[in-house]
Coordinates of C-alpha atoms in Angstrom, one line a residue:
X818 CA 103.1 22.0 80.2
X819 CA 100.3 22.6 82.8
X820 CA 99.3 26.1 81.4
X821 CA 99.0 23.9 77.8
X822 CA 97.1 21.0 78.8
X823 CA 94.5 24.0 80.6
X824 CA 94.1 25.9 77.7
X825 CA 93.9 22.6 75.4
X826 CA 90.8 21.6 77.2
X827 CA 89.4 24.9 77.5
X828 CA 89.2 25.2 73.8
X829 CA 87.4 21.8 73.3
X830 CA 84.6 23.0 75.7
X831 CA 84.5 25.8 74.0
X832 CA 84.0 24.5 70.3
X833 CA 81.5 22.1 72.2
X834 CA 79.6 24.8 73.2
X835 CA 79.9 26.7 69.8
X836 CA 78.7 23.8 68.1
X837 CA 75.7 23.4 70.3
X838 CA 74.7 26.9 69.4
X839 CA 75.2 26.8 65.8
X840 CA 73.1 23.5 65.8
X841 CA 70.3 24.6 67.9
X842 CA 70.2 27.9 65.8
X843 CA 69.9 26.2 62.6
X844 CA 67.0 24.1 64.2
X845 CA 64.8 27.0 65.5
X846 CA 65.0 28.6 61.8
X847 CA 63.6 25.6 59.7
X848 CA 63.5 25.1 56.0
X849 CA 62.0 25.2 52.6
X850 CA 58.9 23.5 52.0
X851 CA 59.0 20.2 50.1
X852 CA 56.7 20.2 46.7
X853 CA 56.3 17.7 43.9
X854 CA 55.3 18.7 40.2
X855 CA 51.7 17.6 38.8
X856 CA 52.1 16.2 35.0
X857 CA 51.4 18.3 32.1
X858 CA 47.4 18.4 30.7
X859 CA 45.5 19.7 28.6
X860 CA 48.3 21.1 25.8
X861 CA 46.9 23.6 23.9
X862 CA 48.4 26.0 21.6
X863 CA 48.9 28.6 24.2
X864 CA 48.2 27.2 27.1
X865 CA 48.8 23.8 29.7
X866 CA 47.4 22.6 33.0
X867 CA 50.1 21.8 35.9
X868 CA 50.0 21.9 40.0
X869 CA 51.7 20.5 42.7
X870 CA 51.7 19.0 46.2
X871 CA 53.4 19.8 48.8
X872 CA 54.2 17.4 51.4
X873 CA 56.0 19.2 54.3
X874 CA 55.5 22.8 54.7
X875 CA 59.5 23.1 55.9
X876 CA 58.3 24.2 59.5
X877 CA 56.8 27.2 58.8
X878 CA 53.3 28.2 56.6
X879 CA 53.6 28.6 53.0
X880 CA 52.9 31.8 52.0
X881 CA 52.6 31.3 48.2
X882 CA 52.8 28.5 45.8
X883 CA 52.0 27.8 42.3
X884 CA 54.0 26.7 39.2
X885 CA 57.0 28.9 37.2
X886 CA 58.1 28.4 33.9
X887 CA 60.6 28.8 31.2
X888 CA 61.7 27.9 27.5
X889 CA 64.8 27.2 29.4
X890 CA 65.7 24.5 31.8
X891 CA 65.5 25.2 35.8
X892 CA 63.0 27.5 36.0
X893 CA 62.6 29.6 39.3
X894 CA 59.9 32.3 40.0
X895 CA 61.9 35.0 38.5
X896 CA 60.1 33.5 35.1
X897 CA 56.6 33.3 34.9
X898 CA 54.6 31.7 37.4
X899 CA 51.1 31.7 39.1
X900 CA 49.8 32.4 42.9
X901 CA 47.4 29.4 43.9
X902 CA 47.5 30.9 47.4
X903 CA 49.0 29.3 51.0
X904 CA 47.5 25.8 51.7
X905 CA 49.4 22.7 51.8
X906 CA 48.4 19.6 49.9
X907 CA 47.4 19.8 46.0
X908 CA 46.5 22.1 44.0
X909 CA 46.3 22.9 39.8
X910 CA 47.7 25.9 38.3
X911 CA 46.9 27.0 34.3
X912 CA 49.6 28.6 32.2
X913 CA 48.3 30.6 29.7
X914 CA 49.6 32.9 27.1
X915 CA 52.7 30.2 25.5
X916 CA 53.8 30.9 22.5
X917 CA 52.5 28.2 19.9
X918 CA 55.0 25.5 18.7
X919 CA 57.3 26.2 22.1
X920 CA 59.0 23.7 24.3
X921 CA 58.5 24.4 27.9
X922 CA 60.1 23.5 31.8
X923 CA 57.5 23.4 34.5
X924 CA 58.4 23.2 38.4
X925 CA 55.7 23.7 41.2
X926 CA 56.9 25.8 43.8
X927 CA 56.0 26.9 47.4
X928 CA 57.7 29.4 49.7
X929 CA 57.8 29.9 53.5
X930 CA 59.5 32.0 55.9
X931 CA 62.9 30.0 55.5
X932 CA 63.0 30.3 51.9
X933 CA 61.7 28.7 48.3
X934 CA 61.2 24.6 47.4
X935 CA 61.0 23.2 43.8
X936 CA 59.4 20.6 42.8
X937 CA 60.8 17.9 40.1
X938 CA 61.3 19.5 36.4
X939 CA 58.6 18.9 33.7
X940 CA 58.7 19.8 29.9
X941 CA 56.0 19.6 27.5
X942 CA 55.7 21.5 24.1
X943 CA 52.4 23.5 22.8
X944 CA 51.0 22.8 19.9
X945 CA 51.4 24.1 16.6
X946 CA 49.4 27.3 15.6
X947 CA 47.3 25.6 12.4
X948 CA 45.2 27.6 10.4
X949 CA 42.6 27.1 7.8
X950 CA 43.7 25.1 5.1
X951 CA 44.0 27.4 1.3
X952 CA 41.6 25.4 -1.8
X953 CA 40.8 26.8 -5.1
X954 CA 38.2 25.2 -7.0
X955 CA 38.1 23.9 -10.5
X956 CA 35.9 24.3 -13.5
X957 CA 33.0 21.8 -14.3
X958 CA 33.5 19.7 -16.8
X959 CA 32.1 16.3 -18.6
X960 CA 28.9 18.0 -17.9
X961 CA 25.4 15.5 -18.5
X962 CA 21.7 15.6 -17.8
X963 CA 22.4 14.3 -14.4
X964 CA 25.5 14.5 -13.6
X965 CA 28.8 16.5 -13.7
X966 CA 32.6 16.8 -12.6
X967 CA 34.4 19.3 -10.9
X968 CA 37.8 19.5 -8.5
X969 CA 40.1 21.7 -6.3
X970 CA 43.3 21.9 -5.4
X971 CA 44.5 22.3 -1.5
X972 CA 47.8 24.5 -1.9
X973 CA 48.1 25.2 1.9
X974 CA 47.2 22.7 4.9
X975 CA 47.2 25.5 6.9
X976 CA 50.1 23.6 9.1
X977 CA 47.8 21.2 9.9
X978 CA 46.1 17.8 8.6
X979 CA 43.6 17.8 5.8
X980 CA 41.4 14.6 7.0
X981 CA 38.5 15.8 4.4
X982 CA 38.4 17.3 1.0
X983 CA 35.7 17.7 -1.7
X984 CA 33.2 20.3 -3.8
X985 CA 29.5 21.0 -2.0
X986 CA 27.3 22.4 -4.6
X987 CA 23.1 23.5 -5.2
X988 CA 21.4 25.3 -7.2
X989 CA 21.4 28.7 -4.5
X990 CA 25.0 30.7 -4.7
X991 CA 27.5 30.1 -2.2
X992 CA 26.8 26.2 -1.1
X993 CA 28.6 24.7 1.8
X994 CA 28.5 21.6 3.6
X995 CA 25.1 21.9 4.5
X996 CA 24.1 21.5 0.6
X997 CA 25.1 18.4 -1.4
X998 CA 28.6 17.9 -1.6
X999 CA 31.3 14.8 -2.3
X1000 CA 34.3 13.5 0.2
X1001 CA 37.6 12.7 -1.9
X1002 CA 40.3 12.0 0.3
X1003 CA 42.5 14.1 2.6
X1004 CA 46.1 15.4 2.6
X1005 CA 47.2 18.4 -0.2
X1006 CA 47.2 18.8 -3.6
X1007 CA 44.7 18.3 -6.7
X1008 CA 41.5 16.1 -6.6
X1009 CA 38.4 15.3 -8.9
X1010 CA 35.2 15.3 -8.0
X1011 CA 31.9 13.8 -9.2
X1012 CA 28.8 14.9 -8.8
X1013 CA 25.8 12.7 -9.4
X1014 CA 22.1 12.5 -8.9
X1015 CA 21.7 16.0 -10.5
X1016 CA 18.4 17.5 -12.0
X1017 CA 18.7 18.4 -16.1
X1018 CA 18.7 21.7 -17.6
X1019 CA 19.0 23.1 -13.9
X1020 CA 22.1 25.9 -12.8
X1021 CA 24.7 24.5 -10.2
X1022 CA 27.0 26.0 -8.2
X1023 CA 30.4 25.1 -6.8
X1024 CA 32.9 25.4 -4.6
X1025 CA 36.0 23.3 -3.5
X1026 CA 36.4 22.7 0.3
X1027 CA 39.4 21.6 2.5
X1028 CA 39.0 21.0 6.2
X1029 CA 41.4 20.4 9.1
X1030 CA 41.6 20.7 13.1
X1031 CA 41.1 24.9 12.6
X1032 CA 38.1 24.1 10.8
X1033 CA 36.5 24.3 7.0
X1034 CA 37.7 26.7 4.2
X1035 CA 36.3 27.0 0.7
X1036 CA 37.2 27.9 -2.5
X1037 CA 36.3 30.2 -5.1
X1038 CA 32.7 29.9 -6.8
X1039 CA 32.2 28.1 -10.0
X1040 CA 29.0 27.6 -11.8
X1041 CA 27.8 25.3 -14.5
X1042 CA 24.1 23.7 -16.5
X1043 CA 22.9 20.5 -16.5
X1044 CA 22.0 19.7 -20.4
X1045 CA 18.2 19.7 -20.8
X1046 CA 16.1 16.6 -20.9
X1047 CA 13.2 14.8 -19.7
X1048 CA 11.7 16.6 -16.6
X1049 CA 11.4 15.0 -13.1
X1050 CA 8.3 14.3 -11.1
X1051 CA 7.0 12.5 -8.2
X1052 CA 3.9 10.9 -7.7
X1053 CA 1.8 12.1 -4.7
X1054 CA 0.3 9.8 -2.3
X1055 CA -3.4 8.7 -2.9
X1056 CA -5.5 10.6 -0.5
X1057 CA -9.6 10.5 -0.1
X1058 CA -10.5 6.7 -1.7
X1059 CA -13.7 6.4 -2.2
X1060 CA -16.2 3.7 -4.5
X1061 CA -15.3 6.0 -7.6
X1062 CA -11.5 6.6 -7.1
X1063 CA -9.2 8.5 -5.1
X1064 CA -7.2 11.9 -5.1
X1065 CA -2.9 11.8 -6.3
X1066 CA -1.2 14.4 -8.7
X1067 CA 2.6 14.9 -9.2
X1068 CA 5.2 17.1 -7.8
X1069 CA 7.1 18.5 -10.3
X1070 CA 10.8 18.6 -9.0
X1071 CA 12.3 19.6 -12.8
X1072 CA 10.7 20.9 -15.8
X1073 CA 14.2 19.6 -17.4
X1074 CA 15.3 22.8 -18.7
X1075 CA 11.8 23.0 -20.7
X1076 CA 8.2 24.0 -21.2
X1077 CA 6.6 21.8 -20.0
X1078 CA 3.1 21.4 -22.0
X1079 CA 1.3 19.2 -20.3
X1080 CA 1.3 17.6 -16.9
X1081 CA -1.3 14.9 -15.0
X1082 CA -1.8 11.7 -13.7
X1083 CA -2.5 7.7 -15.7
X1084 CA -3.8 4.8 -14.1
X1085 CA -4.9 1.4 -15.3
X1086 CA -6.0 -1.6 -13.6
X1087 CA -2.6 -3.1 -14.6
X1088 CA 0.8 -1.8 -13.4
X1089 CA 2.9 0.4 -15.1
X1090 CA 0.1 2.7 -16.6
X1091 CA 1.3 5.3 -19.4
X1092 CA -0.3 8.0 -21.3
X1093 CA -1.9 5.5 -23.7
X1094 CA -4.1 3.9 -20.3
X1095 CA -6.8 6.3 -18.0
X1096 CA -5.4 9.9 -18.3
X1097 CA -6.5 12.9 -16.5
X1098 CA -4.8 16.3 -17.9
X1099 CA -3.7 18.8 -15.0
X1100 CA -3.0 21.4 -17.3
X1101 CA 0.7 22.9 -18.3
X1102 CA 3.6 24.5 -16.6
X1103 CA 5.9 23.8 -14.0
X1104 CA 4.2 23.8 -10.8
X1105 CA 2.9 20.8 -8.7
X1106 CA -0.5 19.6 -8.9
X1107 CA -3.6 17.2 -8.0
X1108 CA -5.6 15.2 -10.0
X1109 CA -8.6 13.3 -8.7
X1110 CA -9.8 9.8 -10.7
X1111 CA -13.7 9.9 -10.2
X1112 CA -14.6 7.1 -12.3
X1113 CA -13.0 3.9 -11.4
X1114 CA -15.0 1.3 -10.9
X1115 CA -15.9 0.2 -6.9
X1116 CA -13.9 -2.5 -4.9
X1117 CA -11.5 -2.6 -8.1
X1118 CA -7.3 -2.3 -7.2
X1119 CA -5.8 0.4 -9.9
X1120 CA -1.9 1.4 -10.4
X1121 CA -1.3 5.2 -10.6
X1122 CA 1.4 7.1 -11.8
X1123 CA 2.2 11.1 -13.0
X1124 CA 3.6 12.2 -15.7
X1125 CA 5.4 14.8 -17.5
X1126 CA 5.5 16.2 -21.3
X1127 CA 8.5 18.5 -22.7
X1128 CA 10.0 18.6 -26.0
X1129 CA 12.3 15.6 -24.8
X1130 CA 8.9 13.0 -24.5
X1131 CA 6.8 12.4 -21.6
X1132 CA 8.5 10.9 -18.2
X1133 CA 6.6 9.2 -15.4
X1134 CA 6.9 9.1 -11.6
X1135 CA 6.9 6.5 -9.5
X1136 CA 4.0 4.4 -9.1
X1137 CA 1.0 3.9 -6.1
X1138 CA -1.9 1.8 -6.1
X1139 CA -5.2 1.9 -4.0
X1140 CA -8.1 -0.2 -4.2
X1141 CA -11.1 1.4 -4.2
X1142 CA -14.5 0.6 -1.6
X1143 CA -16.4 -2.5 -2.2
X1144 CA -19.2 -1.9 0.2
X1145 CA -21.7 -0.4 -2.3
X1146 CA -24.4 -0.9 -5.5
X1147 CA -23.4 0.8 -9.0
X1148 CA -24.9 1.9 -11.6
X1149 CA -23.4 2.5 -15.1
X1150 CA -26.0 1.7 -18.0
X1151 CA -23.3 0.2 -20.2
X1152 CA -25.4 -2.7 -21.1
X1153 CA -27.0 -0.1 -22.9
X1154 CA -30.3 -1.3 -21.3
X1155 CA -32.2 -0.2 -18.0
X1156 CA -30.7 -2.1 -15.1
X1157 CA -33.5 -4.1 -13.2
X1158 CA -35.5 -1.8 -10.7
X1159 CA -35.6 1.6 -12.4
X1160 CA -39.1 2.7 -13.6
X1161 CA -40.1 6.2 -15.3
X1162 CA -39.8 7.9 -19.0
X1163 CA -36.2 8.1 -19.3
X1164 CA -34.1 5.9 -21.3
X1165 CA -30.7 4.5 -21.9
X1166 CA -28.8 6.3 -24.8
X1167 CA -25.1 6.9 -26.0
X1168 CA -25.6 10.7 -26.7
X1169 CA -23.7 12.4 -23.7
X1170 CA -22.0 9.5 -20.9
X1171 CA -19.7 10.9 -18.2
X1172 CA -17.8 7.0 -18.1
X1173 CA -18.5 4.8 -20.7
X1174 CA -20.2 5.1 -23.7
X1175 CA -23.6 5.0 -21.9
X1176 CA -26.0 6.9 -19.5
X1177 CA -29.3 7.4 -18.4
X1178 CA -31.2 10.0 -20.4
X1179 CA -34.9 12.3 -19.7
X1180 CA -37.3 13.3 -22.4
X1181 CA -36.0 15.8 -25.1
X1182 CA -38.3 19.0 -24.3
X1183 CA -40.4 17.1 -21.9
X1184 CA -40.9 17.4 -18.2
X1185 CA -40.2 13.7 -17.6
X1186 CA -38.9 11.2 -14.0
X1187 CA -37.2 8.5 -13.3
X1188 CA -36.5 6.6 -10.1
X1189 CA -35.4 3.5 -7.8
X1190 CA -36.4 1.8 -5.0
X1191 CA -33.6 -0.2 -2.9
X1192 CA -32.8 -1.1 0.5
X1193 CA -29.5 0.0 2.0
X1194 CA -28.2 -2.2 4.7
X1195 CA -25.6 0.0 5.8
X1196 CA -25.9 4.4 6.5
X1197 CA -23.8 6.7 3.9
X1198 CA -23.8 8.5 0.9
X1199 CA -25.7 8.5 -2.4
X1200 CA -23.3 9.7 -5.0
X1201 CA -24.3 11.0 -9.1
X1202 CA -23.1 12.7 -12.0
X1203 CA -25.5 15.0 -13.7
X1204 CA -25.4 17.1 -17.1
X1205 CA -28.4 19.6 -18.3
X1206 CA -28.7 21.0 -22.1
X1207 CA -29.8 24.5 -21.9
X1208 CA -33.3 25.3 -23.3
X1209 CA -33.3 27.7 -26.6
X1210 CA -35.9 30.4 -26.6
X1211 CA -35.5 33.7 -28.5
X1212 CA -32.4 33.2 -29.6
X1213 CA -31.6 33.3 -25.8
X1214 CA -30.1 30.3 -23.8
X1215 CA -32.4 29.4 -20.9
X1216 CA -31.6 27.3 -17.7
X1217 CA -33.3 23.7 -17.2
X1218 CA -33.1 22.0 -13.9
X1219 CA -33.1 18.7 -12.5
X1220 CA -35.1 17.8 -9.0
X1221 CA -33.6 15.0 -6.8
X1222 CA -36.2 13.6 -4.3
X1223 CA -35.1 11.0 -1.2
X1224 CA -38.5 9.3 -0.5
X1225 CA -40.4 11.9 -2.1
X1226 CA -38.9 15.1 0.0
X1227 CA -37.1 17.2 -2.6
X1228 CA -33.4 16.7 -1.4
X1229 CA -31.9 19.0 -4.4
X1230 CA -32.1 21.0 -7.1
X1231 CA -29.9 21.3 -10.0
X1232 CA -29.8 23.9 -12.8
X1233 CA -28.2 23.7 -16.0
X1234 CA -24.2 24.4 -16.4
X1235 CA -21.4 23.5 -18.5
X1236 CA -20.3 20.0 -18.2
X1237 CA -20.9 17.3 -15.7
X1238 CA -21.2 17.8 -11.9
X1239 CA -21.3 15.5 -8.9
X1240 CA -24.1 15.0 -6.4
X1241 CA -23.7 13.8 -3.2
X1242 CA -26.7 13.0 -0.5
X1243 CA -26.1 11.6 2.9
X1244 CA -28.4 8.3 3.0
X1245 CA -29.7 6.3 6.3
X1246 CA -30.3 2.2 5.9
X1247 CA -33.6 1.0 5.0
X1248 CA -35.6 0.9 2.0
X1249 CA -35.8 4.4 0.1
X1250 CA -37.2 5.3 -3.1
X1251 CA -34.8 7.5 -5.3
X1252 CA -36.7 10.1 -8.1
X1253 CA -34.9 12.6 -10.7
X1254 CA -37.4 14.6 -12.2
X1255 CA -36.5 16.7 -15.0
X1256 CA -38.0 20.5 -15.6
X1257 CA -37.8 21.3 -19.5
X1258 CA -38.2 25.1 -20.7
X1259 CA -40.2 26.0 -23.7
X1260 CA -40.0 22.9 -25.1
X1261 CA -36.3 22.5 -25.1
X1262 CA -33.8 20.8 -23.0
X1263 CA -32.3 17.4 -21.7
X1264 CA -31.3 15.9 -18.4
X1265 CA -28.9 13.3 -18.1
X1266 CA -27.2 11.3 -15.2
X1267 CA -24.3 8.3 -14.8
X1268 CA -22.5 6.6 -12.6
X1269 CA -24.9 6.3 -9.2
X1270 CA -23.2 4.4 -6.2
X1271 CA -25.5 3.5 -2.8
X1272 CA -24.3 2.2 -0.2
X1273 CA -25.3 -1.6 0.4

């Protein structure tokens, strides 16, 4: 009974002692770190953002750490996983090449001596691969001067949303969404398409488009006409206003599918001029042009506006106005009589005017003057028009010639051309006396001038 009760209690100190051992081993070796899983970012079709933080590194340094993953639950870091290095704390790991369309388990993970921790599971699934979207386009019809329809039809979304649909279409090959173009709804299937605003007797071409998150596809290329009609023009803006008028023209943006045979500008002291007002002809043809009015009458407000003529009519563009300077005397002999203050040998007559029906006229054949004294209040220009008949002798034309004196210092000399022609002599304030003297050869020859403007 002794001999029991020894051995009894040496087995208790023994397992005491065991225990001890066994407890203090298993506290000298540590364990795992502890890690927590970051939330799923920045989904992409093949790739995610994810990290971790570890909180305790078990007792011993992490040696690694990162995140694994799987399309199965639990993954470990016999899947894939990344190496963001030893330190504790956070940290960001990016998975990349997923497998669009895939459902995914994400832990964060970090290993020390003692073994491997996991952090809590997350899932998340990548998105869908989507590609461009598949659009044919179709043919132009209902076709106008201005205006046409067209289409497409989406047959593929590409597995992705269509948020815009539409045709884009000019007049170069190939247009895109950088041309003109319509919007006309989103999602799949047919649509119809008008296109407005367009110039007549012009080619268009066309193309369907579809767009969604992978971007913008087009269709194939269709082409149509505009039917012809009146062209298009602009009016340009009026530049250079002086006492006699100003400087516009037209841009032509469509000859509307036609010759056109005459081009140029109308203005009237009323609005809305037309062909039947003022009219200065620019000639034919398609191309832009300029136009300058050169007898309006000073400090007077006019209306201009271009204008166009094919074999559909005459069509006008929009309309300016300018008024043009006040500040000087003028001179136009439309009484028909000598205005007060001119002396000399020439007269008033209705033979050759350059506005009007009047002008001032020298001796036929005879060397002959003319002149006027004023006083100019304010520095500038003295502006004329002057026209010469040639001199006949032998059968042979032969040049006349006007001289234009500024206080009896010849200031120019003009000699005989086709047509009228404008003068233009700077002109200080004070009183000056003005002289045309006309040169007539072999008897022959007449001098004529309109339309003189001082400055007051």
């Amino acid at each position: 009974m002794k001999i029991f009760q020894k051995t009894s209690a040496f087995l208790l100190i023994l397992t005491s002692v065991i225990f001890s051992l066994s407890s203090s081993c298993k506290k000298d070796k540590g364990n795992p770190p502890v890690v927590t899983t970051a939330a799923i970012s920045a989904i992409s079709q093949t790739s995610a953002e994810s990290g971790g933080n570890i909180t305790d590194d078990g007792g011993s340094s992490v040696v690694v750490k990162g995140v694994c993953w799987n399309t199965t639950p639990d993954p470990t870091t016999s899947n894939s996983k990344t190496d963001e290095g030893s330190d504790i704390g956070n940290f960001s790991s990016s998975m990349t090449g997923l497998t669009p369309g895939t459902t995914y388990y994400v832990k964060a993970y970090a290993t020390n001596s003692t073994g491997t921790g996991y952090g809590n599971q997350a899932t998340f699934t990548t998105l869908v691969m989507v590609n461009l979207p598949a659009v044919t386009t179709t043919a132009a019809n209902n076709i106008a001067q201005n205006s046409a329809t067209a289409g497409g039809n989406i047959t593929s979304n590409g597995g992705g949303v269509v948020n815009a649909s539409g045709v884009c279409f000019g007049v170069n090959q190939n247009p895109t969404l950088s041309d003109g173009f319509t919007v006309d709804g989103t999602g799949s299937g047919q649509f119809t398409s008008q296109m407005l605003n367009l110039l007549p007797g012009t080619t268009y071409y066309v193309r369907a488009y579809a767009t969604n998150s992978a971007g913008t596809s087009y269709g194939n290329q269709v082409s149509f006409s505009t039917l012809k009609g009146l062209a298009v023009v602009n009016t340009r803006d009026i530049t250079e206003v002086s006492a006699m008028g100003g400087v516009s023209g037209g841009i032509i943006i469509s000859d509307g599918g036609q010759a056109i045979s005459e081009k140029g500008i109308c203005w009237s002291e009323l609005p809305d001029p037309t062909t039947d007002d003022n009219v200065i002809v620019s000639g034919s043809g398609p191309s832009s042009y300029n136009s300058a009015i050169v007898t309006a009458v000073p400090g007077t407000t006019y209306y201009v506006r271009s204008y166009v003529t094919n074999e559909s009519g005459t069509s006008y563009g929009d309309q300016k106005t300018f008024t043009t300077l006040g500040n000087v005397n003028y001179y136009s002999f439309e009484s028909g009589l000598i205005p007060a203050g001119w002396v000399g040998e020439w007269a008033v007559s209705n033979s050759k005017a350059f506005v009007g029906s009047y002008c001032l006229t020298s001796l036929h054949g005879v060397n002959s003057e003319t002149s006027l004294t004023v006083t100019i209040a304010n520095s500038g220009q003295i502006s004329f028009y002057y026209f010469l008949d040639w001199s006949t002798a032998s059968g042979f034309s032969v040049s006349t010639s006007i001289d234009f004196y500024i206080d009896d210092v010849l200031a120019g000399n003009f000699p005989s051309s086709s047509g009228w022609h404008q003068a233009l002599f700077d002109v200080s304030a004070g009183t000056h006396t003005f002289k045309w003297r006309f040169n007539a050869r072999y008897m022959d020859g007449q001098a004529y001038i309109d339309y003189i403007i001082f400055p007051k």
